[in-house]
Amino acid sequence: KNRYCIIGAGTAGLCAAKHAIAAGGQVTIFEQANDVGGTWVYSDTVGKDKYGLEVHTSMYKGLRTNLPKEIMGYPDFPIPEQDESYIPAADMLSFLQLYSDSFGVTERVKFEHHVLRVRPTRDNKCWEVVVKDLPNDKFETYIFDFVMVCNGHYHTPAVPKYPGIDIYSGKTIHSHDYRCADPFKDETVLVIGAGPSGMDLAYEISKKAKRVTLSHHMKENPKTRFPENVTMKPDVVEFTKTGVKYSDGSLEDFSVVFYCTGYRYTFPFLSVDCGIFVEDNYVQPLYKHCININHPTMAFIGLPFYVCASQMFDLQARFCIKFFSGVKSLPSKEEMIADTEAEMNERWARGLKKRQAHLMGPQQCNYYSDLAKLAEIEPLKPVLTNLHNESSQRFLDDLVNFRKDKFRILDDETFIQVK
């Protein structure tokens, strides 16, 4: 039996494990937390956990999904029917636990096991994985034929370095450590970054704060009507002792600066011998954003963003396992490098930056059909991308009300808005 190591029991790790089991693999999943669900597992703790490790989850109280449940299930295991399309985080976690139990994944998870080191064996034929059994404070070494890295990318904050930050006398916090709006009562808050978290949390914080400013670099302000105590400003160029200076030359004072500046892709457990490096969130060298070209028995599930996450994770897992199980053969190393270079050159020509190397967005359907065609596997339904694009636009246009929308999928191509 092929021995599979799955790192992480979140949304990506669970379906990777499910498909590896279905392919007849001997599967072991290592999970740092004490439950399945990854970033959907809420914890009041911020900073370090009881074992001195960085808290993984970014989940906060009251979070509801920002995509409809109709596209958040797996292709063969939808989220059970309920009245709302935008569901609470607790429902999402229950769904993942149900999925894991239904396919025999949970019993194969080693909970509270922290992966310390992954490296190729001396003959380059297998993988040596060193983990720490946290409750028993002991180290264990395993040998695997395949490694699937599913550690997510919402756990290590990316904080920009601004001139003058050292003299700023107020408080700073990253959205990773946000749990509720109460600590912002009567504060004056600058939210830096207007991605999904920045928009959502500026709105939530405005319910408690005296005033909130959202700093962003979009060409136009979002159409969303924020409360009266929320204003928009362009990029921050430097900090002062009491606040910031913007790119338009104006100054403003704040008691709190709140970073919604995203996360860094990090794999601290991979040895240099794994042949993977990350440069400004561009993980390379990877074939089709998932297979390690230098060691094609290692895969990364879940790097692309602005996608139908669960659906894409499942597609990537099926794609990789089709090759890992020997049903299909990968192209040569040279062909994989050439294919990747051609794709990346096309991306740079479209004006994408290095940090957007794995951005999909409106182009996601091309990626999905490419994987399905290459591996000769069941493709994702076009309706998923159509609904994802519609929902993403509604988020930008009407942040306050978009979660009241309810959708129903009619067929592989069509959805309707019920209310």
PDB file of N, CA, C and O in Angstrom, residues 71-116:
ATOM      1  N   ILE A  71     -21.920  26.591  -2.760  1.00  0.00           N
ATOM      2  CA  ILE A  71     -20.634  26.333  -3.429  1.00  0.00           C
ATOM      3  C   ILE A  71     -19.529  25.987  -2.435  1.00  0.00           C
ATOM      4  O   ILE A  71     -18.374  25.858  -2.815  1.00  0.00           O
ATOM      5  N   MET A  72     -19.887  25.828  -1.154  1.00  0.00           N
ATOM      6  CA  MET A  72     -18.855  25.590  -0.138  1.00  0.00           C
ATOM      7  C   MET A  72     -18.727  24.131   0.283  1.00  0.00           C
ATOM      8  O   MET A  72     -17.847  23.785   1.069  1.00  0.00           O
ATOM      9  N   GLY A  73     -19.612  23.271  -0.217  1.00  0.00           N
ATOM     10  CA  GLY A  73     -19.471  21.849   0.064  1.00  0.00           C
ATOM     11  C   GLY A  73     -18.460  21.217  -0.884  1.00  0.00           C
ATOM     12  O   GLY A  73     -17.797  21.912  -1.662  1.00  0.00           O
ATOM     13  N   TYR A  74     -18.328  19.908  -0.808  1.00  0.00           N
ATOM     14  CA  TYR A  74     -17.467  19.161  -1.732  1.00  0.00           C
ATOM     15  C   TYR A  74     -18.321  18.663  -2.909  1.00  0.00           C
ATOM     16  O   TYR A  74     -19.542  18.528  -2.772  1.00  0.00           O
ATOM     17  N   PRO A  75     -17.693  18.357  -4.041  1.00  0.00           N
ATOM     18  CA  PRO A  75     -18.476  17.923  -5.217  1.00  0.00           C
ATOM     19  C   PRO A  75     -19.390  16.738  -4.936  1.00  0.00           C
ATOM     20  O   PRO A  75     -20.506  16.679  -5.464  1.00  0.00           O
ATOM     21  N   ASP A  76     -18.926  15.793  -4.116  1.00  0.00           N
ATOM     22  CA  ASP A  76     -19.733  14.589  -3.851  1.00  0.00           C
ATOM     23  C   ASP A  76     -20.385  14.613  -2.473  1.00  0.00           C
ATOM     24  O   ASP A  76     -20.926  13.610  -2.016  1.00  0.00           O
ATOM     25  N   PHE A  77     -20.323  15.773  -1.791  1.00  0.00           N
ATOM     26  CA  PHE A  77     -20.830  15.836  -0.412  1.00  0.00           C
ATOM     27  C   PHE A  77     -21.222  17.284  -0.105  1.00  0.00           C
ATOM     28  O   PHE A  77     -20.483  18.028   0.518  1.00  0.00           O
ATOM     29  N   PRO A  78     -22.428  17.699  -0.568  1.00  0.00           N
ATOM     30  CA  PRO A  78     -22.845  19.093  -0.353  1.00  0.00           C
ATOM     31  C   PRO A  78     -23.175  19.376   1.111  1.00  0.00           C
ATOM     32  O   PRO A  78     -23.413  18.457   1.897  1.00  0.00           O
ATOM     33  N   ILE A  79     -23.184  20.647   1.455  1.00  0.00           N
ATOM     34  CA  ILE A  79     -23.603  21.052   2.799  1.00  0.00           C
ATOM     35  C   ILE A  79     -25.102  20.791   2.925  1.00  0.00           C
ATOM     36  O   ILE A  79     -25.873  21.140   2.022  1.00  0.00           O
ATOM     37  N   PRO A  80     -25.540  20.146   4.016  1.00  0.00           N
ATOM     38  CA  PRO A  80     -26.964  19.813   4.162  1.00  0.00           C
ATOM     39  C   PRO A  80     -27.855  21.047   3.998  1.00  0.00           C
ATOM     40  O   PRO A  80     -27.474  22.159   4.370  1.00  0.00           O
ATOM     41  N   GLU A  81     -29.033  20.833   3.455  1.00  0.00           N
ATOM     42  CA  GLU A  81     -29.968  21.928   3.164  1.00  0.00           C
ATOM     43  C   GLU A  81     -30.379  22.638   4.459  1.00  0.00           C
ATOM     44  O   GLU A  81     -30.610  22.014   5.488  1.00  0.00           O
ATOM     45  N   GLN A  82     -30.403  23.952   4.396  1.00  0.00           N
ATOM     46  CA  GLN A  82     -30.967  24.774   5.473  1.00  0.00           C
ATOM     47  C   GLN A  82     -31.417  26.081   4.843  1.00  0.00           C
ATOM     48  O   GLN A  82     -31.128  26.356   3.686  1.00  0.00           O
ATOM     49  N   ASP A  83     -32.135  26.888   5.606  1.00  0.00           N
ATOM     50  CA  ASP A  83     -32.813  28.035   5.019  1.00  0.00           C
ATOM     51  C   ASP A  83     -31.861  29.081   4.436  1.00  0.00           C
ATOM     52  O   ASP A  83     -32.089  29.617   3.368  1.00  0.00           O
ATOM     53  N   GLU A  84     -30.765  29.361   5.150  1.00  0.00           N
ATOM     54  CA  GLU A  84     -29.851  30.429   4.722  1.00  0.00           C
ATOM     55  C   GLU A  84     -28.809  29.915   3.722  1.00  0.00           C
ATOM     56  O   GLU A  84     -28.414  28.754   3.772  1.00  0.00           O
ATOM     57  N   SER A  85     -28.329  30.822   2.871  1.00  0.00           N
ATOM     58  CA  SER A  85     -27.194  30.483   2.002  1.00  0.00           C
ATOM     59  C   SER A  85     -25.869  30.792   2.693  1.00  0.00           C
ATOM     60  O   SER A  85     -24.887  30.072   2.520  1.00  0.00           O
ATOM     61  N   TYR A  86     -25.853  31.873   3.482  1.00  0.00           N
ATOM     62  CA  TYR A  86     -24.626  32.281   4.182  1.00  0.00           C
ATOM     63  C   TYR A  86     -24.733  31.805   5.621  1.00  0.00           C
ATOM     64  O   TYR A  86     -25.552  32.308   6.393  1.00  0.00           O
ATOM     65  N   ILE A  87     -23.945  30.810   5.971  1.00  0.00           N
ATOM     66  CA  ILE A  87     -24.180  30.075   7.219  1.00  0.00           C
ATOM     67  C   ILE A  87     -23.135  30.415   8.290  1.00  0.00           C
ATOM     68  O   ILE A  87     -22.026  30.865   7.981  1.00  0.00           O
ATOM     69  N   PRO A  88     -23.467  30.220   9.572  1.00  0.00           N
ATOM     70  CA  PRO A  88     -22.516  30.486  10.653  1.00  0.00           C
ATOM     71  C   PRO A  88     -21.315  29.536  10.592  1.00  0.00           C
ATOM     72  O   PRO A  88     -21.424  28.403  10.109  1.00  0.00           O
ATOM     73  N   ALA A  89     -20.198  30.013  11.124  1.00  0.00           N
ATOM     74  CA  ALA A  89     -18.965  29.208  11.140  1.00  0.00           C
ATOM     75  C   ALA A  89     -19.183  27.867  11.839  1.00  0.00           C
ATOM     76  O   ALA A  89     -18.635  26.844  11.420  1.00  0.00           O
ATOM     77  N   ALA A  90     -19.996  27.858  12.901  1.00  0.00           N
ATOM     78  CA  ALA A  90     -20.231  26.607  13.650  1.00  0.00           C
ATOM     79  C   ALA A  90     -20.890  25.550  12.756  1.00  0.00           C
ATOM     80  O   ALA A  90     -20.606  24.355  12.874  1.00  0.00           O
ATOM     81  N   ASP A  91     -21.757  25.989  11.830  1.00  0.00           N
ATOM     82  CA  ASP A  91     -22.400  25.044  10.906  1.00  0.00           C
ATOM     83  C   ASP A  91     -21.379  24.483   9.912  1.00  0.00           C
ATOM     84  O   ASP A  91     -21.449  23.316   9.523  1.00  0.00           O
ATOM     85  N   MET A  92     -20.460  25.334   9.508  1.00  0.00           N
ATOM     86  CA  MET A  92     -19.404  24.902   8.582  1.00  0.00           C
ATOM     87  C   MET A  92     -18.518  23.855   9.263  1.00  0.00           C
ATOM     88  O   MET A  92     -18.155  22.832   8.670  1.00  0.00           O
ATOM     89  N   LEU A  93     -18.201  24.095  10.536  1.00  0.00           N
ATOM     90  CA  LEU A  93     -17.375  23.141  11.286  1.00  0.00           C
ATOM     91  C   LEU A  93     -18.111  21.814  11.456  1.00  0.00           C
ATOM     92  O   LEU A  93     -17.522  20.737  11.270  1.00  0.00           O
ATOM     93  N   SER A  94     -19.401  21.858  11.776  1.00  0.00           N
ATOM     94  CA  SER A  94     -20.201  20.623  11.920  1.00  0.00           C
ATOM     95  C   SER A  94     -20.200  19.831  10.616  1.00  0.00           C
ATOM     96  O   SER A  94     -20.120  18.598  10.620  1.00  0.00           O
ATOM     97  N   PHE A  95     -20.309  20.556   9.495  1.00  0.00           N
ATOM     98  CA  PHE A  95     -20.288  19.915   8.181  1.00  0.00           C
ATOM     99  C   PHE A  95     -18.963  19.181   7.954  1.00  0.00           C
ATOM    100  O   PHE A  95     -18.940  18.029   7.494  1.00  0.00           O
ATOM    101  N   LEU A  96     -17.846  19.827   8.297  1.00  0.00           N
ATOM    102  CA  LEU A  96     -16.528  19.204   8.095  1.00  0.00           C
ATOM    103  C   LEU A  96     -16.351  17.984   8.991  1.00  0.00           C
ATOM    104  O   LEU A  96     -15.759  16.978   8.586  1.00  0.00           O
ATOM    105  N   GLN A  97     -16.877  18.067  10.224  1.00  0.00           N
ATOM    106  CA  GLN A  97     -16.805  16.910  11.132  1.00  0.00           C
ATOM    107  C   GLN A  97     -17.628  15.744  10.575  1.00  0.00           C
ATOM    108  O   GLN A  97     -17.190  14.594  10.620  1.00  0.00           O
ATOM    109  N   LEU A  98     -18.808  16.057  10.020  1.00  0.00           N
ATOM    110  CA  LEU A  98     -19.664  15.029   9.424  1.00  0.00           C
ATOM    111  C   LEU A  98     -18.961  14.371   8.234  1.00  0.00           C
ATOM    112  O   LEU A  98     -18.970  13.138   8.090  1.00  0.00           O
ATOM    113  N   TYR A  99     -18.364  15.184   7.387  1.00  0.00           N
ATOM    114  CA  TYR A  99     -17.629  14.688   6.213  1.00  0.00           C
ATOM    115  C   TYR A  99     -16.497  13.757   6.653  1.00  0.00           C
ATOM    116  O   TYR A  99     -16.339  12.642   6.132  1.00  0.00           O
ATOM    117  N   SER A 100     -15.724  14.216   7.628  1.00  0.00           N
ATOM    118  CA  SER A 100     -14.574  13.444   8.106  1.00  0.00           C
ATOM    119  C   SER A 100     -15.013  12.097   8.683  1.00  0.00           C
ATOM    120  O   SER A 100     -14.405  11.051   8.405  1.00  0.00           O
ATOM    121  N   ASP A 101     -16.085  12.118   9.464  1.00  0.00           N
ATOM    122  CA  ASP A 101     -16.599  10.871  10.060  1.00  0.00           C
ATOM    123  C   ASP A 101     -17.166   9.930   8.990  1.00  0.00           C
ATOM    124  O   ASP A 101     -16.982   8.715   9.057  1.00  0.00           O
ATOM    125  N   SER A 102     -17.836  10.510   7.986  1.00  0.00           N
ATOM    126  CA  SER A 102     -18.522   9.701   6.970  1.00  0.00           C
ATOM    127  C   SER A 102     -17.569   8.898   6.101  1.00  0.00           C
ATOM    128  O   SER A 102     -17.936   7.843   5.583  1.00  0.00           O
ATOM    129  N   PHE A 103     -16.337   9.391   5.932  1.00  0.00           N
ATOM    130  CA  PHE A 103     -15.397   8.718   5.032  1.00  0.00           C
ATOM    131  C   PHE A 103     -14.215   8.069   5.773  1.00  0.00           C
ATOM    132  O   PHE A 103     -13.189   7.770   5.170  1.00  0.00           O
ATOM    133  N   GLY A 104     -14.380   7.884   7.071  1.00  0.00           N
ATOM    134  CA  GLY A 104     -13.344   7.184   7.828  1.00  0.00           C
ATOM    135  C   GLY A 104     -12.046   7.961   7.971  1.00  0.00           C
ATOM    136  O   GLY A 104     -10.978   7.373   8.162  1.00  0.00           O
ATOM    137  N   VAL A 105     -12.143   9.291   7.875  1.00  0.00           N
ATOM    138  CA  VAL A 105     -10.927  10.113   7.981  1.00  0.00           C
ATOM    139  C   VAL A 105     -10.552  10.355   9.444  1.00  0.00           C
ATOM    140  O   VAL A 105      -9.391  10.220   9.838  1.00  0.00           O
ATOM    141  N   THR A 106     -11.556  10.675  10.274  1.00  0.00           N
ATOM    142  CA  THR A 106     -11.298  11.078  11.667  1.00  0.00           C
ATOM    143  C   THR A 106     -10.455  10.045  12.404  1.00  0.00           C
ATOM    144  O   THR A 106      -9.526  10.399  13.148  1.00  0.00           O
ATOM    145  N   GLU A 107     -10.750   8.773  12.187  1.00  0.00           N
ATOM    146  CA  GLU A 107     -10.022   7.715  12.912  1.00  0.00           C
ATOM    147  C   GLU A 107      -8.553   7.621  12.505  1.00  0.00           C
ATOM    148  O   GLU A 107      -7.761   6.969  13.187  1.00  0.00           O
ATOM    149  N   ARG A 108      -8.194   8.270  11.396  1.00  0.00           N
ATOM    150  CA  ARG A 108      -6.803   8.228  10.939  1.00  0.00           C
ATOM    151  C   ARG A 108      -6.026   9.498  11.294  1.00  0.00           C
ATOM    152  O   ARG A 108      -4.876   9.668  10.891  1.00  0.00           O
ATOM    153  N   VAL A 109      -6.676  10.418  12.027  1.00  0.00           N
ATOM    154  CA  VAL A 109      -6.011  11.679  12.397  1.00  0.00           C
ATOM    155  C   VAL A 109      -5.264  11.502  13.712  1.00  0.00           C
ATOM    156  O   VAL A 109      -5.815  11.002  14.698  1.00  0.00           O
ATOM    157  N   LYS A 110      -3.988  11.905  13.700  1.00  0.00           N
ATOM    158  CA  LYS A 110      -3.218  11.982  14.951  1.00  0.00           C
ATOM    159  C   LYS A 110      -3.331  13.423  15.431  1.00  0.00           C
ATOM    160  O   LYS A 110      -2.649  14.324  14.932  1.00  0.00           O
ATOM    161  N   PHE A 111      -4.253  13.646  16.385  1.00  0.00           N
ATOM    162  CA  PHE A 111      -4.490  14.990  16.897  1.00  0.00           C
ATOM    163  C   PHE A 111      -3.355  15.426  17.823  1.00  0.00           C
ATOM    164  O   PHE A 111      -2.660  14.593  18.416  1.00  0.00           O
ATOM    165  N   GLU A 112      -3.193  16.752  17.944  1.00  0.00           N
ATOM    166  CA  GLU A 112      -2.141  17.339  18.781  1.00  0.00           C
ATOM    167  C   GLU A 112      -0.768  16.739  18.454  1.00  0.00           C
ATOM    168  O   GLU A 112       0.029  16.417  19.320  1.00  0.00           O
ATOM    169  N   HIS A 113      -0.546  16.600  17.151  1.00  0.00           N
ATOM    170  CA  HIS A 113       0.763  16.166  16.630  1.00  0.00           C
ATOM    171  C   HIS A 113       1.281  17.276  15.723  1.00  0.00           C
ATOM    172  O   HIS A 113       0.624  17.634  14.739  1.00  0.00           O
ATOM    173  N   HIS A 114       2.409  17.824  16.074  1.00  0.00           N
ATOM    174  CA  HIS A 114       2.992  18.982  15.391  1.00  0.00           C
ATOM    175  C   HIS A 114       4.119  18.510  14.465  1.00  0.00           C
ATOM    176  O   HIS A 114       5.082  17.895  14.918  1.00  0.00           O
ATOM    177  N   VAL A 115       3.967  18.768  13.165  1.00  0.00           N
ATOM    178  CA  VAL A 115       4.996  18.341  12.208  1.00  0.00           C
ATOM    179  C   VAL A 115       6.197  19.280  12.299  1.00  0.00           C
ATOM    180  O   VAL A 115       6.065  20.496  12.130  1.00  0.00           O
ATOM    181  N   LEU A 116       7.354  18.703  12.580  1.00  0.00           N
ATOM    182  CA  LEU A 116       8.577  19.491  12.761  1.00  0.00           C
ATOM    183  C   LEU A 116       9.452  19.520  11.513  1.00  0.00           C
ATOM    184  O   LEU A 116      10.035  20.546  11.176  1.00  0.00           O
TER     185      LEU A 116
END
